[in-house]
Amino acid sequence: MNETATQTEDTRAHPEGGEHGAHPTEAKYYKIALFLAVVTAGEVALYYFDIGAATNPVLMAMAAVKFATVAMFFMHLKFDNRVLRRLFITGLILAVAVYAAALRMFPYFQ
Amino acid sequence: MADASTLAHEHGVTGHAGDHPPTNTGISNEKLAMWAFLGSECLLFGALMSTYFLYRNRGGQTGLRPRDVFDIPFTSFSSFVLLTSSLTMVLAVAAIQRGDHRKTRAWLVATAMLGATFIAGQIFEFTQFIREGVSLSTNVASGAFFVLTGFHGAHVTIGIVMLLTLWMRSLRNKLGTEKAEAVEIVGLYWHFVDVVWIVIFTVVYLIP
């Protein structure tokens, strides 16, 4: 009975299916920080050791990985209510779409 | 009959249990407002970065451009400092959630100090750039660069003020475990300025 009641409470607490409460341990936070430091070191190394045409896409991919890691684990987007994830990602997609379109159009007005 | 704190828990409103009635979304109004604000901040920084992209290689500009005077090792160190501050911030949130107020204060002040180190580095960098002949009014590329990085620096400074405010409230025993969400919300803001710097560091400094 208790288990059912708990499940019902959980469903009510997170109607969007969030996983609140399952935040990472401190040890995992340290590992994530180390991962971010390694990726940053990799970015700086790429700046000095040019790998040709692949440099820019690889640098962008590494920045995207760092961005997503901080947002998902340090900002708890992976564990919080999905409404928050949607809210932030909507702003992000809107920003990228609007400014990518603006940047693409700009040369035509020069 | 369920009391206010039980209702707040059932609806997933944590940290402020009993402070306000439960919400339909199951998220406290303060936290939802911060996320909406951060979503809108994406647009602000998107505009500033786009402006820099438009002008950084535009012809007809006189004088040095920011990329001519970048000091990548120094900026890399600043980036490591800001990344580390994200770790100390999340440790502060974890500490207050488990009721460890001594560690909460330690991590909060560590985060503020790391943020202050980043800002000191930015001031040093700006001073060096100006000495080398790249200022806000040198050309449109430098103007866009200083506005973008300056806005980011202003955000970090506001974050430091918020962190020190939390630290002082904790010292006065006004930041109990029931206020854990206040630390979490300031943490969200702090991590956001970190992710913005992640993008700025790559696309402004590292990409040729």
CSV table of N, CA and C in Angstrom, one decimal, chain A residues 9 12-15 20 23 26 29-30 33 36-38 40-41 43-44 47-48 55-56 59-60 63-64 66-67 70-71 73-77 80-81 83-84 87-88 91-92 94-95 98-100 102-103 106 110, chain B residues 9-12 14 25-27 31-32 35-36 38-39 42-43 46-47 50 53-55 58 72-73 76 80 83 86-87 90-91 93-94 97-98 107 184 188 191-192 194-195 198-199 201-203 205-208:
chain,number,residue,atom,x,y,z
A,9,GLU,N,2.4,9.5,-5.3
A,9,GLU,CA,3.0,10.8,-4.9
A,9,GLU,C,4.0,11.2,-5.9
A,12,ARG,N,2.5,12.5,-9.1
A,12,ARG,CA,1.9,13.8,-8.9
A,12,ARG,C,3.0,14.8,-8.8
A,13,ALA,N,4.1,14.4,-8.1
A,13,ALA,CA,5.2,15.4,-7.9
A,13,ALA,C,5.9,15.8,-9.3
A,14,HIS,N,5.9,14.8,-10.2
A,14,HIS,CA,6.6,15.1,-11.4
A,14,HIS,C,5.8,14.6,-12.6
A,15,PRO,N,4.7,15.3,-12.9
A,15,PRO,CA,3.8,14.9,-14.0
A,15,PRO,C,4.5,14.8,-15.3
A,20,HIS,N,13.7,14.1,-10.2
A,20,HIS,CA,14.2,14.9,-9.1
A,20,HIS,C,14.6,14.0,-7.9
A,23,HIS,N,20.2,13.4,-7.8
A,23,HIS,CA,21.3,14.2,-8.1
A,23,HIS,C,22.6,13.4,-8.0
A,26,GLU,N,28.9,13.7,-4.7
A,26,GLU,CA,30.1,14.7,-4.8
A,26,GLU,C,31.2,14.1,-5.6
A,29,TYR,N,30.6,14.7,-9.2
A,29,TYR,CA,30.8,16.1,-9.5
A,29,TYR,C,32.3,16.4,-9.8
A,30,TYR,N,33.1,15.8,-9.0
A,30,TYR,CA,34.6,15.9,-9.2
A,30,TYR,C,35.0,15.3,-10.5
A,33,ALA,N,33.9,17.6,-13.3
A,33,ALA,CA,34.8,18.7,-13.4
A,33,ALA,C,36.2,18.3,-14.1
A,36,LEU,N,35.6,18.1,-17.7
A,36,LEU,CA,35.5,19.4,-18.4
A,36,LEU,C,36.9,20.0,-18.5
A,37,ALA,N,37.7,19.8,-17.5
A,37,ALA,CA,39.1,20.3,-17.6
A,37,ALA,C,39.9,19.7,-18.7
A,38,VAL,N,39.7,18.4,-18.9
A,38,VAL,CA,40.4,17.6,-19.9
A,38,VAL,C,40.0,18.1,-21.3
A,40,THR,N,38.7,21.0,-22.0
A,40,THR,CA,39.2,22.4,-22.2
A,40,THR,C,40.7,22.3,-22.6
A,41,ALA,N,41.4,21.5,-22.0
A,41,ALA,CA,42.9,21.3,-22.3
A,41,ALA,C,43.0,20.8,-23.8
A,43,GLU,N,40.8,21.5,-26.2
A,43,GLU,CA,40.5,22.6,-27.0
A,43,GLU,C,41.8,23.5,-27.2
A,44,VAL,N,42.4,23.8,-26.1
A,44,VAL,CA,43.6,24.7,-26.2
A,44,VAL,C,44.7,24.0,-27.0
A,47,TYR,N,44.1,24.4,-30.6
A,47,TYR,CA,44.4,25.8,-31.1
A,47,TYR,C,45.9,25.9,-31.6
A,48,TYR,N,46.8,25.1,-30.8
A,48,TYR,CA,48.2,25.2,-31.2
A,48,TYR,C,48.6,24.1,-32.2
A,55,THR,N,39.5,21.5,-37.7
A,55,THR,CA,39.7,22.2,-36.5
A,55,THR,C,38.4,22.9,-35.9
A,56,ASN,N,37.8,23.7,-36.8
A,56,ASN,CA,36.6,24.4,-36.3
A,56,ASN,C,35.4,23.5,-35.9
A,59,LEU,N,36.4,21.9,-32.6
A,59,LEU,CA,36.3,22.8,-31.5
A,59,LEU,C,34.8,23.1,-31.1
A,60,MET,N,34.0,23.3,-32.1
A,60,MET,CA,32.5,23.5,-31.8
A,60,MET,C,31.9,22.3,-31.1
A,63,ALA,N,33.0,22.3,-27.5
A,63,ALA,CA,32.3,23.3,-26.7
A,63,ALA,C,30.9,22.9,-26.4
A,64,ALA,N,30.2,22.2,-27.4
A,64,ALA,CA,28.8,21.7,-27.2
A,64,ALA,C,28.8,20.7,-26.2
A,66,LYS,N,30.9,20.3,-23.6
A,66,LYS,CA,31.1,21.0,-22.3
A,66,LYS,C,29.8,21.7,-21.9
A,67,PHE,N,29.2,22.4,-22.8
A,67,PHE,CA,27.9,23.1,-22.5
A,67,PHE,C,26.9,22.2,-22.0
A,70,VAL,N,27.7,20.7,-18.4
A,70,VAL,CA,27.4,21.6,-17.3
A,70,VAL,C,25.8,21.7,-17.2
A,71,ALA,N,25.1,21.9,-18.3
A,71,ALA,CA,23.7,22.1,-18.2
A,71,ALA,C,23.0,20.8,-17.6
A,73,PHE,N,24.3,18.2,-15.8
A,73,PHE,CA,24.7,17.7,-14.5
A,73,PHE,C,24.9,18.8,-13.4
A,74,PHE,N,25.5,19.9,-13.7
A,74,PHE,CA,25.7,20.9,-12.7
A,74,PHE,C,24.4,21.7,-12.5
A,75,MET,N,23.7,21.9,-13.6
A,75,MET,CA,22.4,22.7,-13.5
A,75,MET,C,21.2,21.7,-13.3
A,76,HIS,N,21.5,20.4,-13.2
A,76,HIS,CA,20.5,19.4,-12.9
A,76,HIS,C,19.4,19.2,-13.9
A,77,LEU,N,19.6,19.7,-15.1
A,77,LEU,CA,18.6,19.6,-16.1
A,77,LEU,C,18.2,18.1,-16.4
A,80,ASP,N,15.9,17.3,-13.2
A,80,ASP,CA,14.8,18.1,-12.8
A,80,ASP,C,13.6,17.8,-13.7
A,81,ASN,N,12.5,18.5,-13.4
A,81,ASN,CA,11.3,18.5,-14.2
A,81,ASN,C,11.6,18.8,-15.7
A,83,VAL,N,9.8,20.3,-17.8
A,83,VAL,CA,9.4,21.6,-18.2
A,83,VAL,C,10.6,22.6,-18.2
A,84,LEU,N,11.5,22.4,-17.2
A,84,LEU,CA,12.6,23.3,-17.2
A,84,LEU,C,13.5,23.1,-18.4
A,87,LEU,N,12.0,24.7,-21.4
A,87,LEU,CA,12.0,26.1,-21.3
A,87,LEU,C,13.4,26.6,-21.8
A,88,PHE,N,14.5,26.0,-21.3
A,88,PHE,CA,15.8,26.4,-21.6
A,88,PHE,C,16.2,26.1,-23.0
A,91,GLY,N,14.6,28.5,-25.5
A,91,GLY,CA,15.4,29.7,-25.7
A,91,GLY,C,16.6,29.5,-26.4
A,92,LEU,N,17.3,28.4,-26.2
A,92,LEU,CA,18.6,28.2,-26.9
A,92,LEU,C,18.4,28.0,-28.4
A,94,LEU,N,15.8,28.9,-30.2
A,94,LEU,CA,15.3,30.2,-30.8
A,94,LEU,C,16.5,31.1,-31.0
A,95,ALA,N,17.4,31.2,-30.1
A,95,ALA,CA,18.6,32.1,-30.2
A,95,ALA,C,19.4,31.6,-31.4
A,98,VAL,N,17.4,32.2,-34.8
A,98,VAL,CA,17.2,33.6,-35.2
A,98,VAL,C,18.6,34.2,-35.6
A,99,TYR,N,19.6,33.9,-34.9
A,99,TYR,CA,20.9,34.6,-35.2
A,99,TYR,C,21.6,33.9,-36.4
A,100,ALA,N,21.4,32.6,-36.5
A,100,ALA,CA,22.0,31.9,-37.7
A,100,ALA,C,21.3,32.5,-39.0
A,102,ALA,N,19.9,35.5,-39.3
A,102,ALA,CA,20.3,36.8,-39.4
A,102,ALA,C,21.7,36.9,-40.0
A,103,LEU,N,22.6,36.0,-39.5
A,103,LEU,CA,24.0,36.0,-40.0
A,103,LEU,C,24.0,35.6,-41.5
A,106,PHE,N,22.8,38.6,-43.7
A,106,PHE,CA,23.5,39.8,-43.6
A,106,PHE,C,24.3,40.2,-44.8
A,110,GLN,N,24.8,44.1,-47.5
A,110,GLN,CA,26.0,44.9,-47.4
A,110,GLN,C,26.3,45.6,-48.7
B,9,HIS,N,5.6,19.3,-0.9
B,9,HIS,CA,6.4,18.2,-1.2
B,9,HIS,C,5.8,17.3,-2.3
B,10,GLU,N,4.4,17.1,-2.1
B,10,GLU,CA,3.7,16.3,-3.1
B,10,GLU,C,3.8,16.9,-4.5
B,11,HIS,N,3.9,18.2,-4.6
B,11,HIS,CA,3.9,18.8,-5.9
B,11,HIS,C,5.3,19.1,-6.3
B,12,GLY,N,6.3,18.6,-5.6
B,12,GLY,CA,7.7,18.7,-6.0
B,12,GLY,C,8.3,20.1,-5.8
B,14,THR,N,10.4,22.0,-3.8
B,14,THR,CA,11.4,21.7,-2.7
B,14,THR,C,12.1,22.9,-2.3
B,25,THR,N,2.7,23.3,-12.0
B,25,THR,CA,3.8,22.6,-12.7
B,25,THR,C,4.6,21.7,-11.8
B,26,GLY,N,4.5,21.9,-10.5
B,26,GLY,CA,5.3,21.2,-9.6
B,26,GLY,C,6.7,21.8,-9.4
B,27,ILE,N,6.8,23.0,-9.9
B,27,ILE,CA,8.1,23.7,-9.8
B,27,ILE,C,7.8,25.0,-9.1
B,31,LYS,N,12.1,29.2,-9.1
B,31,LYS,CA,13.0,28.4,-10.0
B,31,LYS,C,12.5,28.5,-11.5
B,32,LEU,N,11.2,28.5,-11.7
B,32,LEU,CA,10.7,28.6,-13.0
B,32,LEU,C,11.0,30.0,-13.6
B,35,TRP,N,14.7,30.0,-14.7
B,35,TRP,CA,14.9,29.3,-16.0
B,35,TRP,C,14.4,30.1,-17.2
B,36,ALA,N,13.2,30.7,-17.0
B,36,ALA,CA,12.7,31.6,-18.1
B,36,ALA,C,13.7,32.7,-18.3
B,38,LEU,N,16.9,32.7,-17.8
B,38,LEU,CA,18.1,32.1,-18.5
B,38,LEU,C,17.8,31.9,-20.0
B,39,GLY,N,16.6,31.4,-20.2
B,39,GLY,CA,16.2,31.2,-21.6
B,39,GLY,C,16.3,32.5,-22.4
B,42,CYS,N,19.8,33.6,-23.3
B,42,CYS,CA,20.4,33.0,-24.5
B,42,CYS,C,20.2,34.0,-25.7
B,43,LEU,N,19.1,34.6,-25.7
B,43,LEU,CA,18.9,35.6,-26.8
B,43,LEU,C,19.8,36.8,-26.7
B,46,GLY,N,23.2,35.6,-27.6
B,46,GLY,CA,23.2,35.2,-29.0
B,46,GLY,C,23.4,36.5,-29.9
B,47,ALA,N,22.7,37.6,-29.5
B,47,ALA,CA,22.7,38.8,-30.3
B,47,ALA,C,24.2,39.4,-30.2
B,50,SER,N,26.5,37.2,-32.2
B,50,SER,CA,26.3,37.4,-33.7
B,50,SER,C,26.9,38.7,-34.1
B,53,PHE,N,30.5,38.2,-34.6
B,53,PHE,CA,30.8,37.4,-35.8
B,53,PHE,C,30.7,38.3,-37.1
B,54,LEU,N,29.7,39.1,-37.1
B,54,LEU,CA,29.5,40.0,-38.2
B,54,LEU,C,30.7,40.9,-38.5
B,55,TYR,N,31.2,41.4,-37.4
B,55,TYR,CA,32.2,42.5,-37.6
B,55,TYR,C,33.7,42.1,-37.4
B,58,ARG,N,35.2,41.9,-40.9
B,58,ARG,CA,34.7,42.8,-41.9
B,58,ARG,C,35.8,43.7,-42.4
B,72,ILE,N,46.2,33.6,-25.5
B,72,ILE,CA,45.4,32.3,-25.3
B,72,ILE,C,45.8,31.6,-24.0
B,73,PRO,N,47.1,31.5,-23.6
B,73,PRO,CA,47.4,30.8,-22.4
B,73,PRO,C,46.8,31.5,-21.2
B,76,SER,N,43.0,30.9,-21.3
B,76,SER,CA,42.8,29.4,-20.9
B,76,SER,C,42.8,29.3,-19.4
B,80,PHE,N,39.7,27.9,-17.0
B,80,PHE,CA,39.8,26.8,-16.0
B,80,PHE,C,39.3,27.3,-14.6
B,83,LEU,N,35.5,27.4,-14.8
B,83,LEU,CA,35.0,26.0,-14.8
B,83,LEU,C,35.1,25.4,-13.3
B,86,SER,N,32.3,26.5,-11.1
B,86,SER,CA,31.1,25.7,-11.3
B,86,SER,C,31.0,24.5,-10.4
B,87,LEU,N,32.2,23.9,-10.3
B,87,LEU,CA,32.3,22.7,-9.4
B,87,LEU,C,32.0,23.2,-7.9
B,90,VAL,N,28.3,23.8,-7.4
B,90,VAL,CA,27.4,22.7,-7.2
B,90,VAL,C,27.7,22.0,-5.9
B,91,LEU,N,28.9,22.0,-5.4
B,91,LEU,CA,29.2,21.5,-4.1
B,91,LEU,C,28.5,22.3,-3.0
B,93,VAL,N,25.6,23.8,-3.3
B,93,VAL,CA,24.2,23.4,-3.4
B,93,VAL,C,24.0,22.0,-2.7
B,94,ALA,N,24.9,21.1,-3.0
B,94,ALA,CA,24.8,19.7,-2.4
B,94,ALA,C,25.0,19.8,-0.9
B,97,GLN,N,21.8,21.2,0.8
B,97,GLN,CA,20.7,20.3,0.7
B,97,GLN,C,20.8,19.2,1.7
B,98,ARG,N,22.1,18.9,2.2
B,98,ARG,CA,22.2,17.9,3.2
B,98,ARG,C,22.4,18.5,4.6
B,107,TRP,N,32.1,26.6,0.4
B,107,TRP,CA,32.0,26.5,-1.1
B,107,TRP,C,31.5,27.8,-1.7
B,184,GLU,N,20.3,27.0,-4.8
B,184,GLU,CA,20.2,26.3,-6.1
B,184,GLU,C,19.9,27.3,-7.2
B,188,LEU,N,22.1,28.2,-10.5
B,188,LEU,CA,21.7,28.1,-11.9
B,188,LEU,C,22.2,29.3,-12.7
B,191,HIS,N,26.1,28.8,-13.1
B,191,HIS,CA,26.4,27.9,-14.1
B,191,HIS,C,26.1,28.4,-15.5
B,192,PHE,N,25.1,29.3,-15.6
B,192,PHE,CA,24.7,29.8,-16.9
B,192,PHE,C,25.9,30.7,-17.4
B,194,ASP,N,28.8,30.4,-16.7
B,194,ASP,CA,29.9,29.5,-17.1
B,194,ASP,C,29.7,29.0,-18.5
B,195,VAL,N,28.5,28.5,-18.8
B,195,VAL,CA,28.3,27.9,-20.1
B,195,VAL,C,28.4,29.0,-21.2
B,198,ILE,N,32.0,29.2,-21.9
B,198,ILE,CA,32.4,28.1,-22.7
B,198,ILE,C,32.3,28.4,-24.1
B,199,VAL,N,31.1,29.0,-24.5
B,199,VAL,CA,30.9,29.3,-25.9
B,199,VAL,C,31.8,30.4,-26.4
B,201,PHE,N,34.7,31.4,-25.2
B,201,PHE,CA,36.1,31.0,-25.2
B,201,PHE,C,36.4,30.3,-26.5
B,202,THR,N,35.4,29.4,-26.9
B,202,THR,CA,35.7,28.6,-28.2
B,202,THR,C,35.5,29.5,-29.4
B,203,VAL,N,34.4,30.1,-29.5
B,203,VAL,CA,34.1,30.8,-30.8
B,203,VAL,C,34.7,32.1,-31.0
B,205,TYR,N,37.7,33.2,-29.0
B,205,TYR,CA,39.2,33.1,-28.8
B,205,TYR,C,39.8,32.0,-29.6
B,206,LEU,N,39.3,30.8,-29.6
B,206,LEU,CA,40.0,29.7,-30.2
B,206,LEU,C,39.8,29.5,-31.7
B,207,ILE,N,38.5,29.8,-32.2
B,207,ILE,CA,38.3,29.5,-33.6
B,207,ILE,C,38.9,30.7,-34.4
B,208,PRO,N,39.8,30.4,-35.4
B,208,PRO,CA,40.5,31.4,-36.1
B,208,PRO,C,39.5,32.3,-36.9
